[in-house]
Amino acid sequence: NAGVTQTPKFRVLKTGQSMTLLCAQDMNHEYMYWYRQDPGMGLRLIHYSVGEGTTAKGEVPDGYNVSRLKKQNFLLGLESAAPSQTSVYFCASGRGNHNEQFFGPGTRLTVL
Amino acid sequence: SQQGEEDPQALSIQEGENATMNCSYKTSINNLQWYRQNSGRGLVHLILIRSNEREKHSGRLRVTLDTSKKSSSLLITASRAADTASYFCATAFLGNDYKLSFGAGTTVTVRA
């Protein structure tokens, strides 16, 4: 069981470039989440999904898009990266209904 | 914001001592969860306490919940160097089935 995996682990982008972060889970969880973590601010929810084919906005969705075409995968896209999107991105999955969440190792993104 | 807020922001203790950190929140909850994050890693779930519970134990961890004061505490007894990490409380608010709100965390350093 790999749990929750994220690719890539690190990435450096120039302003205006695009990229996709991939999250995969092998626990058959219905719910998946994308967070960003910035110093002193804890985790903030970007987008989440309550099942295959569904997505919803979280606390800080602007500048990001997501897709959940397969139950095990949750993709986070940046169409035109900005320096304000420099952050560590975490994916998580869970059974929902206020249960615990399982986190991936994170992706450290720097936008120059 | 509905986020939980941890106190203190940072804590430094000697190995073998106890570490206590607190979390306060603003609205009614379904449950409250504590997570640990080692440097450069993802979050790991430690313990979940439901709104109708007052205390819960897991190994060297003790969590209390006071819903009248909207606060929780996490006690780590007989701390070890391996307990050095950041600790986050996450609140599952009523009427918010899929999401957790994370605080900014308490950074704990255990000195050998």
GROMACS .gro file of C-alpha atoms in nm:
model
  224
    1ASN     CA    1   0.000   0.000   0.000
    2ALA     CA    2   0.160   0.324  -0.116
    3GLY     CA    3  -0.110   0.538   0.048
    4VAL     CA    4  -0.116   0.886  -0.106
    5THR     CA    5   0.153   0.974  -0.356
    6GLN     CA    6   0.229   1.305  -0.525
    7THR     CA    7   0.432   1.393  -0.830
    8PRO     CA    8   0.650   1.585  -0.876
    9LYS     CA    9   0.824   1.642  -0.542
   10PHE     CA   10   0.982   1.970  -0.647
   11ARG     CA   11   0.925   2.212  -0.933
   12VAL     CA   12   1.045   2.556  -1.033
   13LEU     CA   13   0.831   2.756  -1.275
   14LYS     CA   14   0.858   3.094  -1.437
   15THR     CA   15   0.570   3.337  -1.408
   16GLY     CA   16   0.304   3.255  -1.665
   17GLN     CA   17   0.400   2.890  -1.713
   18SER     CA   18   0.151   2.614  -1.652
   19MET     CA   19   0.180   2.280  -1.479
   20THR     CA   20  -0.019   1.993  -1.335
   21LEU     CA   21   0.035   1.827  -1.000
   22LEU     CA   22  -0.075   1.466  -0.976
   23CYS     CA   23  -0.212   1.297  -0.666
   24ALA     CA   24  -0.288   0.925  -0.649
   25GLN     CA   25  -0.432   0.715  -0.366
   26ASP     CA   26  -0.474   0.340  -0.341
   27MET     CA   27  -0.710   0.329  -0.041
   28ASN     CA   28  -1.032   0.348  -0.242
   29HIS     CA   29  -1.125   0.675  -0.073
   30GLU     CA   30  -1.414   0.875  -0.211
   31TYR     CA   31  -1.288   1.212  -0.091
   32MET     CA   32  -0.975   1.390  -0.205
   33TYR     CA   33  -0.836   1.733  -0.122
   34TRP     CA   34  -0.571   1.978  -0.234
   35TYR     CA   35  -0.416   2.211   0.024
   36ARG     CA   36  -0.141   2.467   0.018
   37GLN     CA   37   0.083   2.531   0.315
   38ASP     CA   38   0.251   2.864   0.366
   39PRO     CA   39   0.467   2.966   0.664
   40GLY     CA   40   0.261   3.069   0.965
   41MET     CA   41  -0.071   3.006   0.791
   42GLY     CA   42  -0.136   2.637   0.837
   43LEU     CA   43  -0.308   2.447   0.559
   44ARG     CA   44  -0.561   2.614   0.335
   45LEU     CA   45  -0.801   2.414   0.122
   46ILE     CA   46  -0.780   2.487  -0.250
   47HIS     CA   47  -1.026   2.241  -0.405
   48TYR     CA   48  -1.175   1.911  -0.306
   49SER     CA   49  -1.370   1.623  -0.454
   50VAL     CA   50  -1.636   1.405  -0.297
   51GLY     CA   51  -1.624   1.141  -0.569
   52GLU     CA   52  -1.517   1.056  -0.921
   53GLY     CA   53  -1.625   1.324  -1.166
   54THR     CA   54  -1.700   1.584  -0.896
   55THR     CA   55  -1.501   1.884  -0.776
   56ALA     CA   56  -1.572   2.181  -0.552
   57LYS     CA   57  -1.401   2.502  -0.446
   58GLY     CA   58  -1.229   2.535  -0.114
   59GLU     CA   59  -1.099   2.837   0.070
   60VAL     CA   60  -0.844   2.962  -0.186
   61PRO     CA   61  -0.944   2.831  -0.532
   62ASP     CA   62  -0.845   3.127  -0.752
   63GLY     CA   63  -0.572   3.049  -1.005
   64TYR     CA   64  -0.617   2.672  -0.976
   65ASN     CA   65  -0.824   2.410  -1.153
   66VAL     CA   66  -0.878   2.045  -1.067
   67SER     CA   67  -1.007   1.728  -1.223
   68ARG     CA   68  -1.111   1.390  -1.084
   69LEU     CA   69  -1.155   1.169  -1.389
   70LYS     CA   70  -1.064   0.853  -1.198
   71LYS     CA   71  -1.146   0.775  -0.837
   72GLN     CA   72  -0.782   0.720  -0.746
   73ASN     CA   73  -0.643   1.037  -0.906
   74PHE     CA   74  -0.689   1.405  -0.832
   75LEU     CA   75  -0.509   1.657  -1.052
   76LEU     CA   76  -0.431   2.017  -0.961
   77GLY     CA   77  -0.355   2.256  -1.246
   78LEU     CA   78  -0.200   2.599  -1.255
   79GLU     CA   79  -0.284   2.763  -1.588
   80SER     CA   80  -0.064   3.070  -1.551
   81ALA     CA   81   0.164   3.050  -1.249
   82ALA     CA   82   0.224   3.355  -1.031
   83PRO     CA   83   0.486   3.415  -0.760
   84SER     CA   84   0.203   3.416  -0.503
   85GLN     CA   85   0.154   3.047  -0.581
   86THR     CA   86   0.496   2.962  -0.443
   87SER     CA   87   0.406   2.717  -0.171
   88VAL     CA   88   0.408   2.356  -0.059
   89TYR     CA   89   0.110   2.166  -0.195
   90PHE     CA   90  -0.039   1.869  -0.016
   91CYS     CA   91  -0.291   1.622  -0.140
   92ALA     CA   92  -0.504   1.423   0.103
   93SER     CA   93  -0.772   1.158   0.081
   94GLY     CA   94  -1.031   1.024   0.319
   95ARG     CA   95  -1.361   0.850   0.369
   96GLY     CA   96  -1.529   1.185   0.424
   97ASN     CA   97  -1.796   1.245   0.683
   98HIS     CA   98  -1.550   1.414   0.918
   99ASN     CA   99  -1.314   1.118   0.926
  100GLU     CA  100  -0.936   1.143   0.931
  101GLN     CA  101  -0.746   1.245   0.621
  102PHE     CA  102  -0.436   1.078   0.482
  103PHE     CA  103  -0.173   1.307   0.338
  104GLY     CA  104   0.081   1.277   0.062
  105PRO     CA  105   0.444   1.388   0.105
  106GLY     CA  106   0.391   1.725  -0.065
  107THR     CA  107   0.514   1.914  -0.371
  108ARG     CA  108   0.737   2.214  -0.319
  109LEU     CA  109   0.663   2.467  -0.594
  110THR     CA  110   0.861   2.784  -0.658
  111VAL     CA  111   0.737   3.041  -0.908
  112LEU     CA  112   0.999   3.293  -1.017
  113SER     CA  113  -1.225   3.236   0.993
  114GLN     CA  114  -1.341   2.907   1.139
  115GLN     CA  115  -0.987   2.779   1.180
  116GLY     CA  116  -0.861   2.637   1.502
  117GLU     CA  117  -0.582   2.839   1.657
  118GLU     CA  118  -0.297   2.668   1.836
  119ASP     CA  119  -0.110   2.806   2.131
  120PRO     CA  120   0.182   2.840   2.179
  121GLN     CA  121   0.329   2.888   1.832
  122ALA     CA  122   0.652   2.723   1.943
  123LEU     CA  123   0.762   2.511   2.236
  124SER     CA  124   1.107   2.387   2.339
  125ILE     CA  125   1.141   2.120   2.604
  126GLN     CA  126   1.396   1.876   2.742
  127GLU     CA  127   1.370   1.508   2.658
  128GLY     CA  128   1.156   1.333   2.917
  129GLU     CA  129   0.944   1.640   2.992
  130ASN     CA  130   0.579   1.675   2.899
  131ALA     CA  131   0.460   1.902   2.618
  132THR     CA  132   0.120   2.067   2.620
  133MET     CA  133  -0.037   2.264   2.339
  134ASN     CA  134  -0.382   2.411   2.305
  135CYS     CA  135  -0.631   2.470   2.028
  136SER     CA  136  -0.923   2.710   2.031
  137TYR     CA  137  -1.202   2.733   1.776
  138LYS     CA  138  -1.507   2.948   1.712
  139THR     CA  139  -1.813   2.742   1.611
  140SER     CA  140  -1.973   2.412   1.702
  141ILE     CA  141  -1.786   2.105   1.590
  142ASN     CA  142  -1.851   1.744   1.501
  143ASN     CA  143  -1.501   1.643   1.603
  144LEU     CA  144  -1.151   1.776   1.648
  145GLN     CA  145  -0.839   1.605   1.520
  146TRP     CA  146  -0.468   1.641   1.589
  147TYR     CA  147  -0.202   1.585   1.325
  148ARG     CA  148   0.178   1.576   1.336
  149GLN     CA  149   0.410   1.698   1.063
  150ASN     CA  150   0.778   1.616   1.064
  151SER     CA  151   1.003   1.856   0.879
  152GLY     CA  152   0.961   1.826   0.503
  153ARG     CA  153   0.692   1.559   0.528
  154GLY     CA  154   0.316   1.531   0.501
  155LEU     CA  155   0.077   1.540   0.794
  156VAL     CA  156   0.005   1.227   0.991
  157HIS     CA  157  -0.317   1.178   1.184
  158LEU     CA  158  -0.267   1.128   1.558
  159ILE     CA  159  -0.604   1.125   1.726
  160LEU     CA  160  -0.969   1.221   1.676
  161ILE     CA  161  -1.197   1.330   1.959
  162ARG     CA  162  -1.570   1.364   1.904
  163SER     CA  163  -1.780   1.649   2.040
  164ASN     CA  164  -1.943   1.422   2.298
  165GLU     CA  165  -1.607   1.303   2.433
  166ARG     CA  166  -1.403   1.486   2.696
  167GLU     CA  167  -1.077   1.297   2.697
  168LYS     CA  168  -0.897   1.046   2.481
  169HIS     CA  169  -0.566   0.863   2.507
  170SER     CA  170  -0.336   0.706   2.252
  171GLY     CA  171  -0.003   0.582   2.380
  172ARG     CA  172   0.181   0.886   2.521
  173LEU     CA  173  -0.079   1.124   2.383
  174ARG     CA  174  -0.368   1.264   2.582
  175VAL     CA  175  -0.628   1.489   2.424
  176THR     CA  176  -0.898   1.680   2.608
  177LEU     CA  177  -1.194   1.867   2.465
  178ASP     CA  178  -1.400   2.135   2.637
  179THR     CA  179  -1.687   2.229   2.407
  180SER     CA  180  -1.814   2.494   2.649
  181LYS     CA  181  -1.484   2.679   2.613
  182LYS     CA  182  -1.439   2.573   2.250
  183SER     CA  183  -1.091   2.447   2.323
  184SER     CA  184  -0.879   2.133   2.315
  185SER     CA  185  -0.540   2.041   2.446
  186LEU     CA  186  -0.281   1.785   2.337
  187LEU     CA  187  -0.042   1.650   2.596
  188ILE     CA  188   0.264   1.448   2.498
  189THR     CA  189   0.410   1.274   2.801
  190ALA     CA  190   0.775   1.172   2.848
  191SER     CA  191   0.879   1.342   2.525
  192ARG     CA  192   1.147   1.201   2.299
  193ALA     CA  193   1.367   1.357   2.033
  194ALA     CA  194   1.148   1.187   1.773
  195ASP     CA  195   0.852   1.397   1.894
  196THR     CA  196   1.018   1.705   1.741
  197ALA     CA  197   0.762   1.816   1.484
  198SER     CA  198   0.481   2.060   1.418
  199TYR     CA  199   0.142   1.973   1.559
  200PHE     CA  200  -0.184   2.090   1.405
  201CYS     CA  201  -0.539   2.080   1.525
  202ALA     CA  202  -0.810   2.039   1.266
  203THR     CA  203  -1.175   2.103   1.330
  204ALA     CA  204  -1.467   1.936   1.157
  205PHE     CA  205  -1.750   2.185   1.181
  206LEU     CA  206  -2.116   2.090   1.193
  207GLY     CA  207  -2.283   2.119   0.857
  208ASN     CA  208  -1.950   2.095   0.678
  209ASP     CA  209  -1.933   1.727   0.599
  210TYR     CA  210  -1.630   1.704   0.381
  211LYS     CA  211  -1.380   1.954   0.506
  212LEU     CA  212  -1.141   2.011   0.793
  213SER     CA  213  -1.012   2.351   0.900
  214PHE     CA  214  -0.650   2.353   1.013
  215GLY     CA  215  -0.475   2.589   1.249
  216ALA     CA  216  -0.128   2.732   1.197
  217GLY     CA  217   0.034   2.474   1.423
  218THR     CA  218   0.264   2.449   1.723
  219THR     CA  219   0.630   2.371   1.655
  220VAL     CA  220   0.772   2.146   1.924
  221THR     CA  221   1.145   2.099   1.969
  222VAL     CA  222   1.263   1.828   2.207
  223ARG     CA  223   1.622   1.878   2.324
  224ALA     CA  224   1.834   1.576   2.405
   0.00000   0.00000   0.00000
